[in-house]
mmCIF file of C-alpha atoms in Angstrom:
data_model
loop_
_atom_site.group_PDB
_atom_site.id
_atom_site.type_symbol
_atom_site.label_atom_id
_atom_site.label_comp_id
_atom_site.label_asym_id
_atom_site.label_seq_id
_atom_site.Cartn_x
_atom_site.Cartn_y
_atom_site.Cartn_z
ATOM 1 C CA MET A 1 -8.258 48.400 188.740
ATOM 2 C CA ARG A 2 -10.448 46.415 186.622
ATOM 3 C CA LEU A 3 -7.945 43.551 185.666
ATOM 4 C CA LYS A 4 -9.753 40.406 187.640
ATOM 5 C CA GLU A 5 -12.782 41.745 186.506
ATOM 6 C CA LEU A 6 -12.344 41.991 182.996
ATOM 7 C CA ARG A 7 -10.344 39.023 182.786
ATOM 8 C CA LYS A 8 -12.967 36.746 184.683
ATOM 9 C CA SER A 9 -15.369 38.177 182.346
ATOM 10 C CA ARG A 10 -13.723 36.654 179.238
ATOM 11 C CA ASN A 11 -12.430 32.898 180.820
ATOM 12 C CA ILE A 12 -8.765 33.765 181.026
ATOM 13 C CA THR A 13 -6.713 32.356 183.521
ATOM 14 C CA GLN A 14 -3.873 34.828 185.101
ATOM 15 C CA LEU A 15 -1.222 32.304 183.495
ATOM 16 C CA LYS A 16 -2.513 32.649 180.061
ATOM 17 C CA LEU A 17 -2.792 36.309 180.518
ATOM 18 C CA ALA A 18 0.929 36.945 182.200
ATOM 19 C CA MET A 19 1.971 35.020 178.937
ATOM 20 C CA ASP A 20 -0.212 37.095 176.245
ATOM 21 C CA LEU A 21 1.370 40.252 177.788
ATOM 22 C CA ASN A 22 4.646 38.930 178.502
ATOM 23 C CA MET A 23 4.708 39.194 182.441
ATOM 24 C CA SER A 24 4.800 36.817 185.163
ATOM 25 C CA GLN A 25 1.664 35.369 186.732
ATOM 26 C CA ASN A 26 2.569 36.432 190.157
ATOM 27 C CA THR A 27 2.254 40.561 188.609
ATOM 28 C CA ILE A 28 -0.489 39.755 187.277
ATOM 29 C CA SER A 29 -2.066 38.390 190.810
ATOM 30 C CA ARG A 30 -0.312 41.456 192.440
ATOM 31 C CA TYR A 31 -1.828 43.791 190.136
ATOM 32 C CA GLU A 32 -5.555 42.208 191.030
ATOM 33 C CA THR A 33 -4.791 42.571 194.514
ATOM 34 C CA GLY A 34 -3.769 46.085 194.693
ATOM 35 C CA GLU A 35 -0.107 44.751 196.152
ATOM 36 C CA ARG A 36 1.703 46.151 193.110
ATOM 37 C CA GLU A 37 0.681 49.102 190.377
ATOM 38 C CA ALA A 38 0.966 48.994 186.902
ATOM 39 C CA GLY A 39 2.940 51.417 185.295
ATOM 40 C CA TYR A 40 2.813 53.035 182.209
ATOM 41 C CA ALA A 41 3.786 51.001 179.756
ATOM 42 C CA GLU A 42 2.069 48.340 181.528
ATOM 43 C CA LEU A 43 -0.963 49.886 181.575
ATOM 44 C CA ILE A 44 -1.391 50.704 177.796
ATOM 45 C CA SER A 45 -0.330 46.982 177.264
ATOM 46 C CA ILE A 46 -3.365 45.767 179.225
ATOM 47 C CA ALA A 47 -5.836 48.474 177.985
ATOM 48 C CA ALA A 48 -5.103 47.431 174.214
ATOM 49 C CA TYR A 49 -5.199 43.941 175.638
ATOM 50 C CA PHE A 50 -8.669 44.491 176.626
ATOM 51 C CA ASN A 51 -9.480 46.871 173.869
ATOM 52 C CA VAL A 52 -10.785 49.355 177.231
ATOM 53 C CA SER A 53 -9.721 52.822 177.622
ATOM 54 C CA ILE A 54 -7.047 53.361 180.570
ATOM 55 C CA ASP A 55 -9.811 55.257 182.766
ATOM 56 C CA TYR A 56 -11.983 52.408 182.399
ATOM 57 C CA LEU A 57 -9.290 49.886 183.758
ATOM 58 C CA LEU A 58 -8.202 51.610 186.616
ATOM 59 C CA GLU A 59 -12.136 52.724 187.475
ATOM 60 C CA ARG A 60 -12.438 56.167 186.519
ATOM 61 C CA THR A 61 -15.253 55.964 184.301
ATOM 62 C CA GLU A 62 -18.043 53.210 183.599
ATOM 63 C CA CYS A 63 -17.920 53.533 180.069
ATOM 64 C CA PRO A 64 -15.234 50.896 178.773
ATOM 65 C CA THR A 65 -14.310 52.617 174.844
ATOM 66 C CA PHE A 66 -13.056 55.116 174.061
ATOM 67 C CA TRP A 67 -13.622 58.650 173.153
ATOM 68 C CA ARG A 68 -13.985 59.146 169.594
ATOM 69 C CA LYS A 69 -15.037 62.624 167.551
#
């Protein structure tokens, strides 16, 4: 998951992100290290927070934006 890359590129601490997403800092840390995987609701929240697609967040694409018609 690109969580750490996105977080660092915006100069956001794990604690700030955790507070903004109503999660614990430990959870964010575990997502970043791959020790734990985010569920659907968490993926949606994280993608919305960074305004990227879930596919981008999960490294399934290099394009961070959503497909739009």
